[in-house]
Short mmCIF file of C-alpha atoms and ligand atoms in Angstrom, two decimals:
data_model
loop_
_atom_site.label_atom_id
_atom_site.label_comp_id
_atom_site.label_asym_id
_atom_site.label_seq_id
_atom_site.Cartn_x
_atom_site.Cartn_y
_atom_site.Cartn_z
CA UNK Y 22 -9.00 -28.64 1.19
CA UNK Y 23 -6.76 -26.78 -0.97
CA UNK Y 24 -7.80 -23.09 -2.35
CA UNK Y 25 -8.48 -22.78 -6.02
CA UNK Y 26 -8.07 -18.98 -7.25
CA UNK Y 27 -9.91 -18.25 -9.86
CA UNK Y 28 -7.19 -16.65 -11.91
CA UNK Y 29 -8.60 -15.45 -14.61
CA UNK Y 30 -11.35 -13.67 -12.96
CA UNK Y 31 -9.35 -11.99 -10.51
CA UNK Y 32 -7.86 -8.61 -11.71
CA UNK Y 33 -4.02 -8.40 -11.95
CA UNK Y 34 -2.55 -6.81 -9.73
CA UNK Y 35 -3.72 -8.38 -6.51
CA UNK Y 36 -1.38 -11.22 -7.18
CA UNK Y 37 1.09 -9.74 -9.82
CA UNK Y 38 4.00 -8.42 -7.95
CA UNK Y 39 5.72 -5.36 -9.70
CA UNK Y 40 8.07 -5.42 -12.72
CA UNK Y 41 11.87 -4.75 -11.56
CA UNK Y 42 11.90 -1.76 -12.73
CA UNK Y 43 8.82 -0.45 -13.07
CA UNK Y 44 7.17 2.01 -14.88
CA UNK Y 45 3.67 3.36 -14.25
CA UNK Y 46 0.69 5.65 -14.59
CA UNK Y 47 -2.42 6.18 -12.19
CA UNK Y 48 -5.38 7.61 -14.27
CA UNK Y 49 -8.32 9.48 -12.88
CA UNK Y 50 -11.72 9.72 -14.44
CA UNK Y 51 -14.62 11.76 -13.08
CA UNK Y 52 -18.37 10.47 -14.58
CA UNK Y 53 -20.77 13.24 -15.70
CA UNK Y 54 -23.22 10.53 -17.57
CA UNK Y 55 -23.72 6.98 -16.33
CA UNK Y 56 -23.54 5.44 -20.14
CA UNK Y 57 -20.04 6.96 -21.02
CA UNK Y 58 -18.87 5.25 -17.83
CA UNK Y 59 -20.31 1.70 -18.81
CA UNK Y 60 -18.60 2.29 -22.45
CA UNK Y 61 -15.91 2.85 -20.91
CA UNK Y 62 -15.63 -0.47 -19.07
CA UNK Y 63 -17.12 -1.77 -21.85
CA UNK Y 64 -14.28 -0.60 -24.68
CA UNK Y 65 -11.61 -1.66 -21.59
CA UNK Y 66 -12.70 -5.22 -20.46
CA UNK Y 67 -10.92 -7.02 -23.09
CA UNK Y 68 -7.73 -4.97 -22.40
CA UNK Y 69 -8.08 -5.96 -18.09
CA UNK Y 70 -5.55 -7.95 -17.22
CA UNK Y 71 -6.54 -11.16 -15.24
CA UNK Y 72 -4.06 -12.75 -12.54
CA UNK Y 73 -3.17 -15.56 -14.40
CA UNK Y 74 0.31 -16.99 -15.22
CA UNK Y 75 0.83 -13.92 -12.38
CA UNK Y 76 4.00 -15.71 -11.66
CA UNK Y 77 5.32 -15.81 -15.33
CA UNK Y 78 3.24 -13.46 -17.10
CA UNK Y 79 2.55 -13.39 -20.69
CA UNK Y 80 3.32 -9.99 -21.20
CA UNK Y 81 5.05 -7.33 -18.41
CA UNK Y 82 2.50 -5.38 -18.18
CA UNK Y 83 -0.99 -4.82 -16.93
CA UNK Y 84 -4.08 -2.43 -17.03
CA UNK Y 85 -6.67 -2.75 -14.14
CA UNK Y 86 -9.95 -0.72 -12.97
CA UNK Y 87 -11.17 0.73 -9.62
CA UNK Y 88 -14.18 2.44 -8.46
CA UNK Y 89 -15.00 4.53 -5.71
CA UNK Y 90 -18.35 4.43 -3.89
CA UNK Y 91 -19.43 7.53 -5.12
CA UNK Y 92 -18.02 6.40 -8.76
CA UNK Y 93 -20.43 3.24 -7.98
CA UNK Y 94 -23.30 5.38 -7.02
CA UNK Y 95 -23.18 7.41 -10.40
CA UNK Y 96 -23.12 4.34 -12.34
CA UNK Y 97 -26.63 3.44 -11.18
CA UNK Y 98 -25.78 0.50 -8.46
CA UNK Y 99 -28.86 0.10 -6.36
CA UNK Y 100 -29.15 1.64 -3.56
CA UNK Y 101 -29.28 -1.33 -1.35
CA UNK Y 102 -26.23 -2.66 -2.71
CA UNK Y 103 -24.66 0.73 -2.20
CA UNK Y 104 -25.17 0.62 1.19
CA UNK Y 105 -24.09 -2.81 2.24
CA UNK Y 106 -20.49 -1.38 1.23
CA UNK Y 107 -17.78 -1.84 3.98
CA UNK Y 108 -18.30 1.57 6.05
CA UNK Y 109 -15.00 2.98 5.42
CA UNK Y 110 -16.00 2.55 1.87
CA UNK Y 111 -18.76 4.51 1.77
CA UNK Y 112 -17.74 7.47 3.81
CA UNK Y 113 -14.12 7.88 2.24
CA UNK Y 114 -10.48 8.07 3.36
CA UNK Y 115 -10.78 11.77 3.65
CA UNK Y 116 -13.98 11.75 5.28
CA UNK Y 117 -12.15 9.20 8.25
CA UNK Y 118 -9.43 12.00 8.36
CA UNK Y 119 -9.63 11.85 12.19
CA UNK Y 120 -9.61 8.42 12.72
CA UNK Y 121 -6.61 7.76 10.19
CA UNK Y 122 -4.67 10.79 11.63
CA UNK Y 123 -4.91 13.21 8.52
CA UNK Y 124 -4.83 16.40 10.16
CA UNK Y 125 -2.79 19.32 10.02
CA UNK Y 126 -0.39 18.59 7.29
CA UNK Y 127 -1.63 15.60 6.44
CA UNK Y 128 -5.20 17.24 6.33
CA UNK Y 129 -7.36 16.75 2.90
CA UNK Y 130 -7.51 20.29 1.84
CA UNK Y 131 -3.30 20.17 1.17
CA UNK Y 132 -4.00 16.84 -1.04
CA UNK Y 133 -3.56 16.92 -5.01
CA UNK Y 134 -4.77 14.13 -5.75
CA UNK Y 135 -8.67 13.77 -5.99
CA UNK Y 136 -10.39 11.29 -3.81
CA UNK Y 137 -14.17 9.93 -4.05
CA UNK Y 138 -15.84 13.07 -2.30
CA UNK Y 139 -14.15 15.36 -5.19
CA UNK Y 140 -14.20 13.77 -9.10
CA UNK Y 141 -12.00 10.24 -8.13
CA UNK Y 142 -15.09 8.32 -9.61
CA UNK Y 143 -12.67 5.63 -11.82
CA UNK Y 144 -9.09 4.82 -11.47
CA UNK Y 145 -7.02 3.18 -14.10
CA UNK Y 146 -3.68 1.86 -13.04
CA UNK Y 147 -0.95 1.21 -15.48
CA UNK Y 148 1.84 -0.77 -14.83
CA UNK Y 149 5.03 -2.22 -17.50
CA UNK Y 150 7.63 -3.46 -17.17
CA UNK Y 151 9.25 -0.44 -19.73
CA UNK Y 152 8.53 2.72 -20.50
CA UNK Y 153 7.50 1.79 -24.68
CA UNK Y 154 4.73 -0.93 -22.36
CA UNK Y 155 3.48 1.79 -20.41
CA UNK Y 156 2.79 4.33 -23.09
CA UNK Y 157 1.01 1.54 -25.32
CA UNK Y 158 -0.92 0.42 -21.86
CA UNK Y 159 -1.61 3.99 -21.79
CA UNK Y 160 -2.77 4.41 -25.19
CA UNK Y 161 -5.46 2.08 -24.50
CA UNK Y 162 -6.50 3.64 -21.61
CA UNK Y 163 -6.74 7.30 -23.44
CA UNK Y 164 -8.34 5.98 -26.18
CA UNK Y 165 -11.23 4.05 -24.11
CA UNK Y 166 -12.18 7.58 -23.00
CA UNK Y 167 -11.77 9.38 -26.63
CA UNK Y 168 -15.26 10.74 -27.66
CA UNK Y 169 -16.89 9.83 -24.42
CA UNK Y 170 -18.20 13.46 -23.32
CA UNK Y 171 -19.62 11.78 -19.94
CA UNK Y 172 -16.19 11.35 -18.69
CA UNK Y 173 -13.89 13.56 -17.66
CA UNK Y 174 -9.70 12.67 -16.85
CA UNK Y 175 -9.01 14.98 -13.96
CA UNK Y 176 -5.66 13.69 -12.92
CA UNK Y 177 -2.68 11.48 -14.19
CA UNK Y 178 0.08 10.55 -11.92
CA UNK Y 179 3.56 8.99 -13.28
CA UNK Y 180 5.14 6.43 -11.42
CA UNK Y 181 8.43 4.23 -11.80
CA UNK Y 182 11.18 3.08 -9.85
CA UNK Y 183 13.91 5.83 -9.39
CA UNK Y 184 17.28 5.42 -11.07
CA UNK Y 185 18.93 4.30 -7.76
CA UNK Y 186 16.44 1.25 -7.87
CA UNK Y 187 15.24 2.19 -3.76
CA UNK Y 188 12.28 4.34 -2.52
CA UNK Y 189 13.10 8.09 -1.94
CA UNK Y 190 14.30 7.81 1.40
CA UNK Y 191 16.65 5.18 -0.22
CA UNK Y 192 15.42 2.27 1.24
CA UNK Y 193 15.11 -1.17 -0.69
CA UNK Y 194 11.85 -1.77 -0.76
CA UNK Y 195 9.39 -4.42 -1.43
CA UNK Y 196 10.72 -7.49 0.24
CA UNK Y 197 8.82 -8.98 2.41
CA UNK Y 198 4.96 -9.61 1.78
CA UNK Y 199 2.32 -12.39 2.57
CA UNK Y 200 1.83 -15.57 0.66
CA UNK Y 201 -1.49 -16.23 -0.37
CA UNK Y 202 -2.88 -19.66 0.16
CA UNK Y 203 -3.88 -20.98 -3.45
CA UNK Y 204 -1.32 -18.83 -5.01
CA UNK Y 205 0.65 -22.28 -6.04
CA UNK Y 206 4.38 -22.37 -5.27
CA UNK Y 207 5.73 -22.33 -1.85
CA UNK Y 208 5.97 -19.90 1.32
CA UNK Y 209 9.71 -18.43 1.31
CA UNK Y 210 11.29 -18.88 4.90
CA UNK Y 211 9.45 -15.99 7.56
CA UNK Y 212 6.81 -15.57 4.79
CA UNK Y 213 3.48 -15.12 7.01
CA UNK Y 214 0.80 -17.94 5.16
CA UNK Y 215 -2.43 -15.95 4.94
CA UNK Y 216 -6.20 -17.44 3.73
CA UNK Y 217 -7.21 -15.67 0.49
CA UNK Y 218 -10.43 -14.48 1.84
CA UNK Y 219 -8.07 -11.77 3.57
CA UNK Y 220 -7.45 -10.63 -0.05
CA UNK Y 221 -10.27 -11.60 -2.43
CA UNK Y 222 -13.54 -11.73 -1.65
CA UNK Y 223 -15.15 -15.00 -2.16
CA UNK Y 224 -12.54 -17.45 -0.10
CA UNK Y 225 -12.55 -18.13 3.60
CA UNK Y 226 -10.78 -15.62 5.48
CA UNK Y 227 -9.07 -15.86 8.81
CA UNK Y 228 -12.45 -15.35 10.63
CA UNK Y 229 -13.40 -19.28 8.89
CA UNK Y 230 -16.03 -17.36 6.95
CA UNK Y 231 -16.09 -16.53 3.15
CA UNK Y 232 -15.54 -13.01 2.35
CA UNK Y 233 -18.55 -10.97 0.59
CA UNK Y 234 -19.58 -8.17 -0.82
CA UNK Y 235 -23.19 -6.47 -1.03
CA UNK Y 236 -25.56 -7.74 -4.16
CA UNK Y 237 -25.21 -10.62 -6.21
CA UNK Y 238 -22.50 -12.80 -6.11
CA UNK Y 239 -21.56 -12.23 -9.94
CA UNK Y 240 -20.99 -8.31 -8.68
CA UNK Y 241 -18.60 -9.15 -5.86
CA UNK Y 242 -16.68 -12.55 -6.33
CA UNK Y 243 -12.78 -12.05 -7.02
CA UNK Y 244 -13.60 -8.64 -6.10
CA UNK Y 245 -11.11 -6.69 -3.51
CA UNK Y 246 -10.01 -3.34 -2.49
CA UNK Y 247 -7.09 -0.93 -2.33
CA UNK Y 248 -6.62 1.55 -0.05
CA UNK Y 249 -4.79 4.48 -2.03
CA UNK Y 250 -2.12 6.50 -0.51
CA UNK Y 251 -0.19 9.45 -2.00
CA UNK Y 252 2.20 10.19 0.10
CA UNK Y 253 4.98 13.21 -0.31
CA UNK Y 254 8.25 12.30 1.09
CA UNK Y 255 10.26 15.11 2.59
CA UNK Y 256 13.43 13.67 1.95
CA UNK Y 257 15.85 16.68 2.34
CA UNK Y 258 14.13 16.96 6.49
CA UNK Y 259 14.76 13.13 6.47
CA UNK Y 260 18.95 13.61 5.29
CA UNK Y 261 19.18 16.76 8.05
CA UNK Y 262 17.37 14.41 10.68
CA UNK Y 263 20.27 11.29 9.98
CA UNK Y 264 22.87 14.09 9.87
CA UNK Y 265 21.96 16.08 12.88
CA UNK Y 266 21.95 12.61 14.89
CA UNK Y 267 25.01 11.25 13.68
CA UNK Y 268 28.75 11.84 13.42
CA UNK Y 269 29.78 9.36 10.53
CA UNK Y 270 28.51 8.32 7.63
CA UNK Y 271 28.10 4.82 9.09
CA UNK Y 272 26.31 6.22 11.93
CA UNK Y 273 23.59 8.32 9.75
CA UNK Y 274 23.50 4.23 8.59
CA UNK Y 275 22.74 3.00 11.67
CA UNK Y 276 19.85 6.19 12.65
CA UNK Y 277 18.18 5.21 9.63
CA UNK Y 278 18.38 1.24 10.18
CA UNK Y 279 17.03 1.81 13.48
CA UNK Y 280 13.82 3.76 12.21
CA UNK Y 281 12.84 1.50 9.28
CA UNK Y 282 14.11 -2.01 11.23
CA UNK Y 283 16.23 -2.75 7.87
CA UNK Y 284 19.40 -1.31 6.84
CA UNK Y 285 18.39 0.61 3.34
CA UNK Y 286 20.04 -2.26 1.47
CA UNK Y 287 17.13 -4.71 2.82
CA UNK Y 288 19.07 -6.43 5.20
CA UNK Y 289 16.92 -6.98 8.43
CA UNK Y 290 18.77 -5.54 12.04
CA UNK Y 291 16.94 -8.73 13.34
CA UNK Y 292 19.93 -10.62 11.38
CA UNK Y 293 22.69 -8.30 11.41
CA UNK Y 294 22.05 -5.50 14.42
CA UNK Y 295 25.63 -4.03 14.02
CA UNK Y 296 26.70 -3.51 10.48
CA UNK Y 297 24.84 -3.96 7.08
CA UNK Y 298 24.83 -7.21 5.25
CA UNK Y 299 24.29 -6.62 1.74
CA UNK Y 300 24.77 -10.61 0.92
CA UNK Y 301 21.55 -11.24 3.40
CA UNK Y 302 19.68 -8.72 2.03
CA UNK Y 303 19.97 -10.20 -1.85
CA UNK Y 304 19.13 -13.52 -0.17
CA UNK Y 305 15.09 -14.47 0.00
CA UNK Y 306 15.32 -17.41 1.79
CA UNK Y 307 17.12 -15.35 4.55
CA UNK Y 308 16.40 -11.99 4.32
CA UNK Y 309 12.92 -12.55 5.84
CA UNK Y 310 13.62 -15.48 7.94
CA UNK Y 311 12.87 -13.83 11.18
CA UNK Y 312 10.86 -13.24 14.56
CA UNK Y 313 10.83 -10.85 17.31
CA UNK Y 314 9.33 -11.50 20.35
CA UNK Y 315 11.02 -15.57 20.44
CA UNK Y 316 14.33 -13.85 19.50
CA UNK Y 317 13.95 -10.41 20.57
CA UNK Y 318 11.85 -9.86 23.11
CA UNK Y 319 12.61 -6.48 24.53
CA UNK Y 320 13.56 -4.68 20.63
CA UNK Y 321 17.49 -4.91 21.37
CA UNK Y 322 17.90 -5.46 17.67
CA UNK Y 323 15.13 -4.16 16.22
CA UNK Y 324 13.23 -1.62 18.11
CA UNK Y 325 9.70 -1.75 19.06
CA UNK Y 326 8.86 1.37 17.56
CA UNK Y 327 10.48 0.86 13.85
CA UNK Y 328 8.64 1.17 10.75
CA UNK Y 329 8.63 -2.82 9.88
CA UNK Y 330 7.91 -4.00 13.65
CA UNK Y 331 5.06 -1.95 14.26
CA UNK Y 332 3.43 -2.39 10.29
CA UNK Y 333 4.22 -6.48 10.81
CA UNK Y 334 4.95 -7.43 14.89
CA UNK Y 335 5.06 -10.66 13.64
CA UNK Y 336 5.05 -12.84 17.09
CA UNK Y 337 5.59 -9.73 18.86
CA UNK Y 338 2.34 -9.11 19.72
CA UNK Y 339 1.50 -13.28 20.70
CA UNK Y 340 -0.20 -13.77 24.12
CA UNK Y 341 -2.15 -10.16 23.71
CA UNK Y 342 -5.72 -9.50 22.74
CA UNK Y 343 -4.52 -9.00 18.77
CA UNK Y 344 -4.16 -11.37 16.53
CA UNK Y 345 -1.97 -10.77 13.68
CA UNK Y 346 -3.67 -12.59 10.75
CA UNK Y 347 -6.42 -10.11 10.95
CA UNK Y 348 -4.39 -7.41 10.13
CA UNK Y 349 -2.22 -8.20 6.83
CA UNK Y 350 -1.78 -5.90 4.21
CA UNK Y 351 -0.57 -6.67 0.55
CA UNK Y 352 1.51 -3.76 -1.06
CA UNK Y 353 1.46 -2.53 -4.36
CA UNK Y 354 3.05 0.67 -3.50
CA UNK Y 355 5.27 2.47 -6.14
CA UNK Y 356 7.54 5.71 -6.34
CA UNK Y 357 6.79 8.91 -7.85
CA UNK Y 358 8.65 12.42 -8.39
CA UNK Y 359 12.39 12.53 -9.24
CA UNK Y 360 15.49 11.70 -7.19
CA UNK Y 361 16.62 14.38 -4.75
CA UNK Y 362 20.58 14.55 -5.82
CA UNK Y 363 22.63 12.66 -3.19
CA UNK Y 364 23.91 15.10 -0.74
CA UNK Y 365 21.30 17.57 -1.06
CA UNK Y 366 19.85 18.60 2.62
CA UNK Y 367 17.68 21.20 1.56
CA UNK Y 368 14.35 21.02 0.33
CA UNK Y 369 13.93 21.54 -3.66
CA UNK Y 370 9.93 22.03 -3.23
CA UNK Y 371 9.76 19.54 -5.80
CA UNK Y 372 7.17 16.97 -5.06
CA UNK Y 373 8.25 13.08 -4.68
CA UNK Y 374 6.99 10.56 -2.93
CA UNK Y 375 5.06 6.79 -2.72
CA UNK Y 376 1.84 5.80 -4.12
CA UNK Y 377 1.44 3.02 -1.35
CA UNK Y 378 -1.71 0.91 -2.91
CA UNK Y 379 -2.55 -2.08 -0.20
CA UNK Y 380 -4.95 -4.86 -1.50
CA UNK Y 381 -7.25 -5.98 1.36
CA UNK Y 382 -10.51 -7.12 1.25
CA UNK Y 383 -11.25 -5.66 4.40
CA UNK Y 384 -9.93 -2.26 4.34
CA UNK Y 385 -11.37 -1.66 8.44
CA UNK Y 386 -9.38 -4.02 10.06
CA UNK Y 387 -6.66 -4.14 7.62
CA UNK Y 388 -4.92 -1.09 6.70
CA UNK Y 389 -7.25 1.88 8.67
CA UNK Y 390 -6.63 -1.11 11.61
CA UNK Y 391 -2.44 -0.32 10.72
CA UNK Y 392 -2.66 2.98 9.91
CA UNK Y 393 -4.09 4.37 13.42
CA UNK Y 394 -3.29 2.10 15.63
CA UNK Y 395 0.08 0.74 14.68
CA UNK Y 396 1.82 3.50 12.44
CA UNK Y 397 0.64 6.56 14.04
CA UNK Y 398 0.14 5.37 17.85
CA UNK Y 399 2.26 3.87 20.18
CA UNK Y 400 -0.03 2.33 23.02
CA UNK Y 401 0.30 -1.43 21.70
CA UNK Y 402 3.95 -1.13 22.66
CA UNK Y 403 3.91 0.74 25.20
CA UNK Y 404 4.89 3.70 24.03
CA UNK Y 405 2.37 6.47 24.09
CA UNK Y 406 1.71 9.01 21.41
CA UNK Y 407 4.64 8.37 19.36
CA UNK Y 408 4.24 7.37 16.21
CA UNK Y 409 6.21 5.17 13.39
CA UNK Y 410 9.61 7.20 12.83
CA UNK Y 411 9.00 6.80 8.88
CA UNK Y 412 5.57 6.88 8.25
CA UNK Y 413 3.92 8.57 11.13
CA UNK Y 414 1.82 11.53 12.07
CA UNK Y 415 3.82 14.52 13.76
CA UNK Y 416 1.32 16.29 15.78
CA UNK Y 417 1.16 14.43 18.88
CA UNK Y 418 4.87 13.45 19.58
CA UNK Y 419 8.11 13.61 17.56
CA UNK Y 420 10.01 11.06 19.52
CA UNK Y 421 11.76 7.81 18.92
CA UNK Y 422 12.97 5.22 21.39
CA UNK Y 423 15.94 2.75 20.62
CA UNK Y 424 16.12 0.40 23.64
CA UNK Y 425 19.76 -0.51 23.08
CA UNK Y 426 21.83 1.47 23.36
CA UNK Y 427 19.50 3.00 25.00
CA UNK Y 428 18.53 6.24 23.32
CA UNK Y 429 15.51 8.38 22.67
CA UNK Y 430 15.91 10.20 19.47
CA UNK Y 431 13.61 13.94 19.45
CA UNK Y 432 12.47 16.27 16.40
CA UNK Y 433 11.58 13.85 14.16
CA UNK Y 434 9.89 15.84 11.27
CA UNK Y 435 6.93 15.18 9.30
CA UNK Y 436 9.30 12.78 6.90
CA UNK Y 437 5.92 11.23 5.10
CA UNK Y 438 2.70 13.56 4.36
CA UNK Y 439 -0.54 12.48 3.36
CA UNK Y 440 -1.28 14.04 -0.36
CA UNK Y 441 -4.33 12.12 -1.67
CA UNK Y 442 -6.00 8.73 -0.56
CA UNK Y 443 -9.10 6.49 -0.79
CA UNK Y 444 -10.71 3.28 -0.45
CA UNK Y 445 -10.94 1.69 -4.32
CA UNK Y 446 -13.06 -1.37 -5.29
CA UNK Y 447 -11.54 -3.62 -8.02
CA UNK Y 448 -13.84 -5.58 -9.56
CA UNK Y 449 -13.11 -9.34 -10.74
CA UNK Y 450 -13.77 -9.34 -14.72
CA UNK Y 451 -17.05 -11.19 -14.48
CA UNK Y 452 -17.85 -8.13 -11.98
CA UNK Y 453 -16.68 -5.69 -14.52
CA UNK Y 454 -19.11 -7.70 -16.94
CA UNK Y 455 -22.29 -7.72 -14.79
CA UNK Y 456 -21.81 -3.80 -14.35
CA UNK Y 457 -22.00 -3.66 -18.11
CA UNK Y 458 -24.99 -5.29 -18.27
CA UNK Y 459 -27.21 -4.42 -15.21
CA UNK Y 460 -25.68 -0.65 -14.57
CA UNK Y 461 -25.78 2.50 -16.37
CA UNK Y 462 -28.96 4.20 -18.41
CA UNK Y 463 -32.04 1.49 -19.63
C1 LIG V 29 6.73 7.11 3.06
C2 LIG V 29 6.21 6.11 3.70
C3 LIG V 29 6.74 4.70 3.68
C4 LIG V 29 7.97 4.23 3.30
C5 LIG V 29 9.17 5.01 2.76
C6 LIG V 29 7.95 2.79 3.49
C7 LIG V 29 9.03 1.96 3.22
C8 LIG V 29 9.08 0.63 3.58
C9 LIG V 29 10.26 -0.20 3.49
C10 LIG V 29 11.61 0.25 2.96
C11 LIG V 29 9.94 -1.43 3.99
C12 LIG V 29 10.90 -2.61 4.20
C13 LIG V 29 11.11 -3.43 3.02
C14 LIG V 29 10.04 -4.45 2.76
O1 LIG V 29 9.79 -5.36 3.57
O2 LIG V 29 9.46 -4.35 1.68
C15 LIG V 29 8.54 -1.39 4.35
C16 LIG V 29 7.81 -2.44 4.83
C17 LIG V 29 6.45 -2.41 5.03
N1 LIG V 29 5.62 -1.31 4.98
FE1 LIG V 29 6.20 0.56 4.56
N2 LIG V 29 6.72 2.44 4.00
C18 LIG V 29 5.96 3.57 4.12
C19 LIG V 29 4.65 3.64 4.57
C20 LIG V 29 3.89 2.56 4.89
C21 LIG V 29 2.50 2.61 5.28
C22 LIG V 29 1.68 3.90 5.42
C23 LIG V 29 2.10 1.32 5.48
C24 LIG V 29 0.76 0.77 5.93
C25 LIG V 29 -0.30 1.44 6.27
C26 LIG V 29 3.24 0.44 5.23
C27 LIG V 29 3.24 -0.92 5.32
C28 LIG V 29 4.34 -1.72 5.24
C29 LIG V 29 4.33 -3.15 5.47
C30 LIG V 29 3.11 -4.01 5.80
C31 LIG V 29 5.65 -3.59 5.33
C32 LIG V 29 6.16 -5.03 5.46
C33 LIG V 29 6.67 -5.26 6.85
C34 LIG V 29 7.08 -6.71 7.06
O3 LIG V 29 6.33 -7.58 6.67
O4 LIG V 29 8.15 -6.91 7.61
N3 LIG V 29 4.30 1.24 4.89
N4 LIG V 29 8.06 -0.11 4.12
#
């Protein structure tokens, strides 16, 4: 039977794909009094913008609300809803630090942004298609809180797409991504086809069961959840790493095709394993259209260890104990900070980076599931402590294998540190409207 999303219940962004370009702000409240929070929601709900017309949207531009547990737990939710949260939910991403590999640099006491165990109790995220959008999205947002002495903002990152249109490490980013059954239109060619329930609660998930959430079902249905990430990009170690292991400019290219699995303009080495091909990369019915282990079995064209194989093996991993579909993640991920100037190889100690925001309803064997064992371990390819070449941890192994040639790159640097992160829960708007009535002071 064919999956009916409730559009207009579900909040925005876990359909709406970015604005090209984009232009956003990430607000952080922390609650001192249970009532100014439920104003709060209250004075924002008819300003929440619903997934509808996602495709074609009335206006480019949206505002959307997330909770931490301990933001849940100081609104009043019962105690036995509280606790039928997913785990990872309850403890918090820097609590898990272990487990998702946030140690030494990446360790919780160098973050800047605030997570749930330190005053991330609400976060608003902004998002317009312009800047003039933005700052009247924003005005909304600062004028829900004016007067409210039970809330306190605490933090306010910027984001937007940088001038040169690609991520910091000037990659073109955002291309390839799930389609959602229900979502209406049609998968593009290589677009994986995943069950909604992997993305909204309240739909039958890849298990064949329908995903839930603790309490009443007027609490949790078009709920979801996004695992927060600020990460600082150390772009100047990333230009010395591409120079120091290649002659030519075309060869830095090829160092940095080899890590991410796409040359920066998009195009996949799966396609094109010698030279870039900025005509595939424009193209979405090709520029996804592949597989790896029917067409590339041993990584000759895209190596096993690459940023995009290991986030999304695709077949690769067919015939082993994993299965794939249960480990999908949606991106919402933007850029902060500004541009380091082209050319520049030495660090500016200017902070710059991605705000990667993934929308899974199960945020255990979904991104944590990615996170430790695919990004920042190497044993499901054989492969050891090594870790992805883009996104990875540093402290175990700084090594990178390319199978052919064959060549094992060494002193990879910490490229991507870990500067804030948690597990959000974002409400559908009926959700939103039950917490106005049954939480806060009585
Ligand atoms: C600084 C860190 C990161 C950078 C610069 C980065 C950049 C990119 C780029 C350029 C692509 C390829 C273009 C595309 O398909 O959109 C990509 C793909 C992807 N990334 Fe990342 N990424 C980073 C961290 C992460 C992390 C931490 C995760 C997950 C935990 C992640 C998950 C994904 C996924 C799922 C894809 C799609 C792969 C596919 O379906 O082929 N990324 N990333």
């Amino acid at each position: 039977m064919a999956v009916e999303l409730e559009l207009e219940d579900i909040q925005g962004t876990v359909l709406r794909s970015r604005p090209m370009p984009y232009f956003g702000t990430y607000y952080v409240f922390t609650i001192d009094d249970a009532g100014s929070a439920i104003t709060l929601i209250k004075r924002l709900l008819p300003h929440i913008t619903p997934a509808a017309h996602w495709d074609a949207p009335p206006e480019n531009a949206w505002i959307n609300a997330t909770f931490s547990w301990e933001g849940l737990r100081k609104l009043g939710l019962p105690r036995e809803i509280l606790n039928g949260f997913p785990r990872e939910f309850i403890q918090g991403m820097a609590a898990r630090k272990e487990f998702l590999g946030d140690v030494g640099v990446n360790d919780p006491s160098h973050w800047d942004m605030p997570h749930g165990g330190n005053g991330l109790d609400i976060g608003l995220l902004i998002m317009a298609g312009s800047p003039e959008l933005r700052d009247v999205k924003a005005a909304i947002g600062r004028e829900a809180v004016a007067g409210l002495g039970g809330l306190r903002t605490i933090n306010r990152l910027d984001v937007g797409l940088p001038p040169t249109g690609r991520e910091h490490f000037g990659f073109v980013d955002g291309i390839s991504r799930p389609y959602i059954e229900g979502q209406g239109g049609n998968p593009l060619p290589g677009q994986p086809v995943a069950k909604a329930g992997e993305f909204v609660l309240g739909y039958e998930n890849e298990l064949g069961v329908i995903a839930s959430g603790p309490g009443p079902e007027e609490f949790w249905r078009n709920s979801t959840y996004i695992s927060l990430r600020k990460i600082h990009q150390d772009v100047a170690a990333f230009r010395r790493f591409l120079r120091d292991n290649a002659e030519t400019p075309d060869g830095r290219e090829l160092v940095a095709a080899q890590m991410m699995g796409r040359w920066r303009s998009g195009c996949p080495m799966a396609l094109s394993p010698e030279k870039d091909d900025p005509e595939i990369a424009k193209d979405p019915m090709r520029n996804n259209d592949f597989t790896f282990r029917a067409e590339d079995p041993d990584g000759d064209r895209t190596a096993p260890g690459c940023h995009i194989r290991r986030v999304n093996p695709r077949d690769a991993l067919d015939g082993t104990v994993v299965d794939m579909r249960l480990h999908r993640l949606l991106r919402r991920g933007s850029a902060y900070g500004p541009v380091l100037p082209e050319g520049v190889t030495e660090d500016d100690g200017v902070d710059r980076g991605l705000v990667l925001a993934i929308i899974n309803a199960n945020p255990g064997r979904q991104f944590e599931f990615v996170q430790s064992q695919w990004i920042n371990d190497g044993d499901f390819i054989s492969q050891g402590e090594r870790s992805d070449p883009i996104a990875g941890r540093r402290d175990r192994s700084d090594e990178f294998a390319v199978p052919r040639p064959r060549h094992r790159y060494k002193g990879l640097a910490a490229f991507s540190q870990t500067r804030g992160g948690e597990h959000l829960f974002l409400p559908g708007l009926g959700g939103l409207r039950w917490m106005v009535e049954n939480l806060g002071p009585h």
